[in-house]
Short mmCIF file of C-alpha atoms in Angstrom, two decimals:
data_model
loop_
_atom_site.label_atom_id
_atom_site.label_comp_id
_atom_site.label_asym_id
_atom_site.label_seq_id
_atom_site.Cartn_x
_atom_site.Cartn_y
_atom_site.Cartn_z
CA MET I 1 -14.73 46.45 -37.18
CA LYS I 2 -16.80 43.25 -37.26
CA GLU I 3 -20.43 43.52 -38.36
CA ASN I 4 -22.96 42.46 -35.73
CA ILE I 5 -24.78 39.25 -36.71
CA ARG I 6 -28.56 39.37 -36.24
CA HIS I 7 -30.49 36.29 -35.24
CA TYR I 8 -34.07 35.99 -36.43
CA ASP I 9 -36.94 34.26 -34.70
CA PRO I 10 -38.08 30.94 -36.33
CA ILE I 11 -41.61 32.32 -36.65
CA PHE I 12 -40.28 35.43 -38.43
CA LYS I 13 -38.38 33.26 -40.90
CA GLU I 14 -41.40 31.11 -41.69
CA ASN I 15 -43.65 34.17 -42.16
CA ALA I 16 -41.02 35.82 -44.39
CA VAL I 17 -40.95 32.76 -46.65
CA ARG I 18 -44.74 32.71 -46.92
CA LEU I 19 -44.82 36.44 -47.66
CA SER I 20 -42.23 35.99 -50.42
CA TYR I 21 -44.64 33.73 -52.28
CA LEU I 22 -47.27 36.52 -52.25
CA ARG I 23 -44.92 39.17 -53.64
CA LYS I 24 -43.59 39.37 -57.15
CA THR I 25 -39.88 38.85 -56.32
CA VAL I 26 -37.66 37.79 -53.47
CA SER I 27 -35.88 41.17 -53.60
CA GLU I 28 -39.17 43.03 -53.09
CA THR I 29 -40.01 40.96 -50.02
CA ALA I 30 -36.47 41.29 -48.62
CA GLU I 31 -36.53 45.06 -49.01
CA GLU I 32 -39.91 45.24 -47.32
CA LEU I 33 -38.68 43.19 -44.35
CA GLY I 34 -35.25 44.86 -44.15
CA ILE I 35 -33.24 41.72 -44.81
CA LYS I 36 -30.82 40.61 -47.48
CA PRO I 37 -32.28 38.82 -50.54
CA VAL I 38 -29.66 36.04 -50.33
CA MET I 39 -30.74 35.25 -46.77
CA LEU I 40 -34.39 35.01 -47.76
CA SER I 41 -33.45 32.72 -50.64
CA LYS I 42 -31.72 30.35 -48.19
CA TRP I 43 -34.80 30.33 -45.99
CA ARG I 44 -37.00 29.50 -48.99
CA SER I 45 -34.71 26.61 -50.01
CA ALA I 46 -34.80 25.19 -46.48
CA TYR I 47 -38.58 25.52 -46.34
CA LEU I 48 -38.97 23.65 -49.60
CA LYS I 49 -36.89 20.78 -48.20
CA PHE I 50 -38.01 20.57 -44.59
CA GLY I 51 -41.36 22.30 -44.52
CA LYS I 52 -42.50 23.21 -41.01
CA GLY I 53 -39.31 21.75 -39.55
CA SER I 54 -37.12 24.25 -41.40
CA PHE I 55 -36.51 26.62 -38.50
CA PRO I 56 -36.27 24.63 -35.23
CA GLY I 57 -34.19 27.26 -33.46
CA LEU I 58 -30.52 28.01 -32.77
CA GLY I 59 -28.42 24.86 -32.26
CA ILE I 60 -31.30 22.46 -33.02
CA LYS I 61 -31.04 20.02 -35.90
CA ARG I 62 -33.44 20.48 -38.87
CA VAL I 63 -35.77 17.53 -39.44
CA TYR I 64 -38.80 16.91 -41.56
CA TYR I 65 -41.86 18.01 -39.68
CA GLU I 66 -43.39 14.57 -40.04
CA ASN I 67 -40.28 13.02 -38.39
CA LYS I 68 -40.08 15.51 -35.53
CA LYS I 69 -41.51 13.13 -32.92
CA ILE I 70 -39.13 10.40 -34.02
CA TYR I 71 -36.24 12.84 -33.78
CA GLU I 72 -37.28 13.93 -30.29
CA LEU I 73 -37.55 10.30 -29.15
CA GLU I 74 -34.14 9.50 -30.61
CA LYS I 75 -32.73 12.53 -28.83
CA LYS I 76 -34.21 11.40 -25.51
CA LEU I 77 -32.89 7.87 -26.10
CA ALA I 78 -29.38 9.18 -26.81
CA ASP I 79 -29.53 11.31 -23.65
CA SER I 80 -30.67 8.31 -21.58
CA GLN I 81 -27.89 6.15 -22.99
CA LEU I 82 -25.34 8.85 -22.20
CA ARG I 83 -26.66 9.16 -18.63
CA LEU I 84 -26.54 5.39 -18.18
CA GLU I 85 -22.97 5.21 -19.47
CA ILE I 86 -21.85 8.00 -17.13
CA LEU I 87 -23.61 6.31 -14.20
CA GLU I 88 -22.06 2.92 -14.94
CA GLU I 89 -18.58 4.47 -15.15
CA GLY I 90 -18.91 6.74 -12.13
CA LEU I 91 -21.15 4.75 -9.73
CA LYS I 92 -18.24 3.22 -7.82
CA TYR I 93 -16.81 6.70 -7.14
CA MET I 94 -20.03 8.33 -5.88
CA HIS I 95 -19.62 7.13 -2.29
CA GLN I 96 -15.86 7.54 -1.98
CA GLY I 97 -15.86 11.22 -1.11
CA LYS I 98 -15.73 14.54 -2.91
CA HIS I 99 -12.10 14.25 -3.98
CA VAL I 100 -12.47 10.85 -5.65
CA LEU I 101 -15.70 11.84 -7.44
CA CYS I 102 -14.36 15.18 -8.67
CA ASN I 103 -11.19 13.48 -9.83
CA PHE I 104 -13.28 11.04 -11.91
CA ILE I 105 -15.20 13.94 -13.46
CA HIS I 106 -11.95 15.77 -14.20
CA GLN I 107 -10.37 12.72 -15.82
CA ASN I 108 -13.42 12.21 -18.09
CA ARG I 109 -14.20 15.83 -18.98
CA ASP I 110 -13.13 15.25 -22.61
CA LYS I 111 -15.19 12.06 -22.88
CA TYR I 112 -18.52 13.30 -21.46
CA PRO I 113 -20.18 16.75 -21.16
CA LEU I 114 -19.07 18.30 -17.87
CA LEU I 115 -22.49 19.56 -16.77
CA LYS I 116 -24.09 16.23 -17.65
CA MET I 117 -21.58 14.34 -15.46
CA CYS I 118 -22.16 16.70 -12.54
CA GLU I 119 -25.94 16.29 -12.88
CA VAL I 120 -25.93 12.48 -13.17
CA LEU I 121 -23.38 11.88 -10.39
CA GLY I 122 -24.89 14.41 -7.98
CA ALA I 123 -21.93 16.79 -7.86
CA SER I 124 -22.62 20.49 -8.24
CA HIS I 125 -20.69 22.37 -10.90
CA SER I 126 -19.55 24.95 -8.32
CA THR I 127 -18.12 22.18 -6.10
CA TYR I 128 -16.18 20.82 -9.06
CA ASN I 129 -14.83 24.29 -9.92
CA LEU I 130 -13.65 24.78 -6.32
CA TRP I 131 -12.03 21.34 -6.35
CA THR I 132 -10.02 22.17 -9.49
CA LYS I 133 -8.56 25.19 -7.66
CA GLN I 134 -7.88 23.35 -4.39
CA PRO I 135 -8.36 19.55 -4.61
CA PHE I 136 -7.56 18.90 -0.90
CA SER I 137 -8.57 20.84 2.19
CA LYS I 138 -5.95 21.23 4.94
CA ARG I 139 -7.59 18.43 6.94
CA GLU I 140 -7.74 16.10 3.93
CA THR I 141 -4.10 16.84 3.16
CA ARG I 142 -3.09 16.04 6.74
CA ILE I 143 -5.00 12.73 6.72
CA TYR I 144 -3.59 11.82 3.31
CA LEU I 145 0.01 12.39 4.45
CA LEU I 146 -0.60 10.50 7.70
CA ARG I 147 -2.07 7.49 5.92
CA LYS I 148 0.75 7.54 3.42
CA GLU I 149 3.25 7.41 6.31
CA ILE I 150 1.32 4.59 8.05
CA THR I 151 1.31 2.55 4.83
CA SER I 152 5.03 3.17 4.33
CA ILE I 153 5.87 2.02 7.88
CA PHE I 154 3.59 -1.02 7.60
CA PHE I 155 5.38 -2.34 4.52
CA GLU I 156 8.78 -1.22 5.79
CA PHE I 157 8.23 -3.54 8.76
CA LYS I 158 7.37 -6.44 6.43
CA GLN I 159 3.59 -6.25 7.15
CA HIS I 160 4.07 -7.73 10.62
CA LYS I 161 3.74 -4.71 12.92
CA GLY I 162 0.47 -3.75 14.56
CA SER I 163 -0.92 -0.33 15.44
CA LEU I 164 1.07 0.03 18.68
CA LEU I 165 4.50 -0.36 17.09
CA ILE I 166 3.49 1.78 14.13
CA MET I 167 2.33 4.47 16.58
CA ARG I 168 5.76 4.39 18.27
CA GLU I 169 7.48 4.82 14.93
CA LEU I 170 5.16 7.70 14.00
CA HIS I 171 6.04 9.45 17.27
CA LYS I 172 9.71 9.19 16.32
CA ARG I 173 8.88 10.82 12.98
CA GLY I 174 7.08 13.76 14.58
CA PHE I 175 3.43 12.67 14.41
CA GLN I 176 1.24 13.10 17.49
CA ILE I 177 -1.26 10.26 17.29
CA SER I 178 -2.83 7.62 19.54
CA ASP I 179 -2.88 3.85 19.13
CA ALA I 180 -6.67 3.98 18.52
CA GLN I 181 -6.24 6.50 15.70
CA VAL I 182 -3.54 4.41 14.03
CA SER I 183 -5.79 1.35 14.34
CA PHE I 184 -8.67 3.27 12.72
CA HIS I 185 -6.56 4.42 9.78
CA MET I 186 -5.12 0.93 9.29
CA THR I 187 -8.66 -0.46 9.13
CA GLN I 188 -9.64 2.17 6.56
CA LEU I 189 -6.54 1.32 4.50
CA GLY I 190 -7.12 -2.43 4.79
CA LEU I 191 -3.78 -3.04 6.54
CA ARG I 192 -3.69 -6.05 8.82
CA SER I 193 -0.58 -7.59 10.35
CA LYS I 194 0.06 -11.23 9.51
CA ALA I 195 -0.50 -13.96 12.08
CA LYS I 196 2.32 -15.97 13.54
CA LYS I 197 3.02 -19.55 12.44
CA LYS I 198 4.39 -22.31 14.63
CA PHE I 199 7.68 -24.09 14.02
CA LYS I 200 9.14 -27.19 15.62
CA ALA I 201 12.42 -27.79 17.44
CA THR I 202 15.46 -29.23 15.69
CA THR I 203 17.94 -30.09 18.44
CA ASP I 204 18.06 -33.58 19.97
CA SER I 205 17.99 -33.50 23.77
CA LYS I 206 17.74 -37.30 24.17
CA HIS I 207 21.36 -38.07 24.91
CA ASN I 208 23.66 -39.07 27.80
CA LEU I 209 25.86 -35.98 27.62
CA TYR I 210 26.33 -33.57 30.51
CA VAL I 211 23.51 -31.05 30.87
CA ALA I 212 24.34 -27.70 32.51
CA PRO I 213 21.95 -26.12 35.05
CA ASN I 214 19.65 -23.24 34.07
CA LEU I 215 21.65 -20.28 35.36
CA LEU I 216 19.78 -17.71 33.28
CA LYS I 217 16.38 -18.44 34.91
CA ARG I 218 14.56 -16.36 32.31
CA GLN I 219 16.41 -13.18 33.30
CA PHE I 220 16.52 -11.82 29.77
CA LYS I 221 17.47 -8.23 30.62
CA VAL I 222 21.18 -7.59 31.19
CA ASP I 223 23.18 -4.44 31.86
CA LYS I 224 26.15 -4.68 29.53
CA PRO I 225 27.31 -6.33 26.31
CA CYS I 226 28.87 -9.82 26.37
CA GLU I 227 27.31 -10.67 29.71
CA VAL I 228 24.85 -13.26 28.38
CA TRP I 229 24.61 -14.83 24.95
CA VAL I 230 21.75 -17.11 23.92
CA SER I 231 21.73 -19.53 21.01
CA ASP I 232 19.33 -21.80 19.14
CA ILE I 233 18.85 -23.71 15.88
CA THR I 234 15.85 -23.76 13.55
CA TYR I 235 15.05 -25.53 10.30
CA ILE I 236 13.98 -23.86 7.05
CA GLN I 237 12.52 -25.90 4.18
CA ILE I 238 14.15 -25.37 0.78
CA LYS I 239 14.03 -27.27 -2.49
CA ARG I 240 14.35 -31.05 -1.91
CA ARG I 241 15.61 -30.76 1.68
CA PHE I 242 16.04 -28.54 4.76
CA SER I 243 18.55 -25.89 5.77
CA TYR I 244 19.44 -25.22 9.40
CA LEU I 245 20.04 -21.74 10.80
CA THR I 246 22.05 -21.38 14.00
CA ILE I 247 22.20 -17.99 15.73
CA VAL I 248 24.03 -16.47 18.69
CA MET I 249 22.38 -13.38 20.22
CA ASP I 250 23.68 -10.91 22.81
CA LEU I 251 20.86 -10.32 25.31
CA TYR I 252 22.09 -6.79 26.04
CA ASP I 253 21.03 -5.27 22.71
CA ARG I 254 19.40 -8.31 21.01
CA LYS I 255 22.00 -8.22 18.25
CA ILE I 256 22.71 -11.41 16.30
CA VAL I 257 26.47 -11.48 16.81
CA GLY I 258 27.01 -14.79 15.03
CA TRP I 259 25.04 -17.07 12.71
CA ASN I 260 25.53 -19.86 10.23
CA LEU I 261 23.38 -21.62 7.64
CA SER I 262 24.05 -25.31 7.03
CA SER I 263 22.59 -28.32 5.23
CA VAL I 264 23.29 -30.77 8.11
CA LEU I 265 23.05 -30.67 11.89
CA SER I 266 26.65 -31.52 12.77
CA THR I 267 28.28 -29.41 15.46
CA THR I 268 31.05 -28.04 13.23
CA VAL I 269 28.60 -26.28 10.89
CA THR I 270 25.93 -25.29 13.43
CA THR I 271 26.83 -24.24 16.96
CA LEU I 272 30.60 -24.20 16.53
CA ALA I 273 30.52 -22.19 13.29
CA ALA I 274 28.05 -19.64 14.69
CA PHE I 275 30.02 -19.22 17.96
CA GLU I 276 33.33 -18.72 16.15
CA LYS I 277 31.80 -15.95 14.05
CA ALA I 278 30.31 -14.37 17.19
CA VAL I 279 33.62 -14.08 19.04
CA VAL I 280 35.16 -12.43 15.97
CA ASN I 281 32.33 -9.92 15.65
CA ARG I 282 32.13 -9.16 19.38
CA PRO I 283 35.16 -10.19 21.48
CA ILE I 284 34.29 -11.53 24.94
CA SER I 285 35.93 -11.64 28.34
CA ASN I 286 35.92 -14.34 31.02
CA GLY I 287 32.60 -15.12 32.68
CA LEU I 288 30.19 -14.78 29.75
CA ILE I 289 27.09 -16.92 30.29
CA PHE I 290 26.25 -18.94 27.18
CA HIS I 291 22.65 -20.19 27.33
CA SER I 292 21.04 -22.73 25.01
CA ASP I 293 18.67 -25.69 25.01
CA ARG I 294 19.81 -29.25 25.85
CA GLY I 295 20.50 -30.28 22.24
CA SER I 296 23.43 -32.52 21.49
CA GLN I 297 25.00 -29.79 19.33
CA TYR I 298 25.45 -27.75 22.54
CA ALA I 299 26.15 -30.57 25.01
CA ASN I 300 28.82 -32.47 23.05
CA LYS I 301 32.51 -32.39 23.97
CA MET I 302 33.66 -30.45 20.90
CA PHE I 303 31.43 -27.46 21.62
CA THR I 304 31.92 -27.69 25.37
CA ASN I 305 35.71 -27.46 24.89
CA LYS I 306 35.28 -24.41 22.65
CA LEU I 307 33.27 -22.63 25.34
CA GLY I 308 35.97 -23.63 27.86
CA GLU I 309 38.67 -21.97 25.73
CA PHE I 310 36.89 -18.64 26.19
CA LYS I 311 36.10 -19.24 29.88
CA CYS I 312 32.35 -19.19 29.20
CA ILE I 313 29.84 -20.35 31.79
CA ARG I 314 27.35 -22.85 30.41
CA SER I 315 23.61 -22.57 31.02
CA MET I 316 20.83 -24.73 29.57
CA SER I 317 17.05 -24.62 29.51
CA ARG I 318 15.07 -27.04 31.63
CA LYS I 319 13.80 -30.18 29.94
CA ALA I 320 11.05 -29.54 27.33
CA ASP I 321 10.72 -25.89 28.36
CA SER I 322 11.16 -23.63 25.35
CA LYS I 323 10.27 -20.52 27.40
CA ASP I 324 13.65 -20.76 29.11
CA ASN I 325 15.16 -19.72 25.77
CA ALA I 326 12.25 -17.48 24.73
CA VAL I 327 14.33 -14.65 23.24
CA ALA I 328 16.01 -16.91 20.67
CA GLU I 329 12.66 -18.58 19.93
CA SER I 330 11.12 -15.13 19.45
CA PHE I 331 13.79 -14.19 16.92
CA PHE I 332 13.02 -17.28 14.83
CA ASN I 333 9.31 -16.46 15.00
CA SER I 334 10.02 -12.99 13.66
CA LEU I 335 12.35 -14.23 10.93
CA LYS I 336 9.88 -16.80 9.65
CA ARG I 337 6.90 -14.44 9.75
CA GLU I 338 8.70 -11.49 8.24
CA LEU I 339 10.80 -13.36 5.68
CA ILE I 340 10.36 -17.08 5.14
CA TYR I 341 6.56 -17.36 5.08
CA LYS I 342 6.35 -14.48 2.59
CA GLN I 343 8.16 -16.47 -0.10
CA THR I 344 5.89 -17.71 -2.88
CA ARG I 345 8.05 -20.76 -3.66
CA LEU I 346 10.74 -22.94 -2.10
CA LEU I 347 14.13 -21.30 -2.43
CA THR I 348 17.45 -22.75 -3.44
CA THR I 349 20.35 -22.85 -0.96
CA ASN I 350 22.05 -19.82 -2.51
CA GLU I 351 18.81 -17.82 -2.61
CA LEU I 352 18.20 -18.59 1.06
CA LYS I 353 21.73 -17.49 2.05
CA ILE I 354 21.21 -14.16 0.30
CA ILE I 355 17.88 -13.31 1.95
CA ILE I 356 19.04 -14.53 5.41
CA PHE I 357 22.12 -12.31 5.17
CA GLU I 358 19.99 -9.34 4.07
CA TYR I 359 17.49 -9.90 6.88
CA ILE I 360 19.98 -10.34 9.74
CA GLU I 361 22.80 -7.98 8.78
CA ASN I 362 20.93 -5.15 7.03
CA TRP I 363 17.46 -5.33 8.55
CA TYR I 364 17.35 -6.95 12.00
CA ASN I 365 20.71 -5.71 13.29
CA LYS I 366 20.41 -2.19 11.82
CA ARG I 367 16.93 -0.95 10.94
CA ARG I 368 14.32 -3.03 12.77
CA ILE I 369 12.95 -1.46 15.96
CA HIS I 370 12.70 -3.62 19.12
CA SER I 371 10.12 -3.21 21.86
CA THR I 372 12.64 -4.48 24.46
CA LEU I 373 14.97 -1.61 23.45
CA ASN I 374 12.23 0.97 24.07
CA TYR I 375 11.26 0.90 20.39
CA LYS I 376 14.71 1.76 19.11
CA THR I 377 16.91 0.05 16.58
CA ILE I 378 19.99 -1.76 17.89
CA GLU I 379 22.23 0.98 16.52
CA GLU I 380 20.13 3.73 18.18
CA PHE I 381 20.13 1.81 21.48
CA ASN I 382 23.92 1.43 21.51
CA LEU I 383 24.38 5.08 20.53
CA ILE I 384 22.72 6.36 23.71
CA ASN I 385 23.94 3.64 26.11
#
């Protein structure tokens, strides 16, 4: 069984030492006071060295009595420096909520005294103890998961979708939330969709070739596949020159059914190449309306004959009216905002081919949601129609 250790009052110790000098021996004094002689000898040795500062109390450093004030000032200075260091480290977390502040305290508990951190940063010790048992309340957990999902969707959609489209996607994933709430959380997270950039036309409409009438008349909603296809060409700057992207889109489901990337604007590698890929990917029947602008790549005899082989009906936008082909223009807007303008340098031809393929075939045609399809992907739209 362990012997109980007695702790003696500093005043008792000092008086015992003084009494020992009045008695004949240390043993006599120790017996009189009921203590061990060896203990009294230690007290005497300390008193000889430190004088009145020999017995400062449990856990307090011994100092010479004459240096006690200096010691106390040094102690206060060390405490002030410690407080300042804790404040400098933790100041930025003090106004970020209980979880962030408690997490800082928890991460630094081996570096600074726990109670000192709680005192300096204004967090009660009981609050910290509760946090260690349950860091997040149910409400905080719900908000955390919601914001995590919003952030995931925002970057999944290439940072170009606003609160309304993100709300639609959240509804599909089982979240009940309003547009205003999504907007609020996006503001708190610092998420802002990127602005659109303008691009200029590439086709040359100043020619003497036959121009077809505008049969489409901006009727961009159709009831079945292969009823109306629209096409357009855009330029993309690469290293040392430009590349030209030609697309053919089916208005029914907005799918890019054919496309081609070329280094020149000749018909064989722009409109003709894209159309030939389109008819392989989605076979057509007689009477398909093929709508485009008045560019020479669409009005020339070679391309006109190709449309005639498939019994297509030609339709062209009115002069200098890009809104007549707004759906194709909108696709190029999306592609440049979501892909091209995000590049940090000019790409090579091969690099551009890779990212265009990835964007059209794996993103736009499969995973991107479309407002005109009631916020469904092309695959989801075709599955239910």
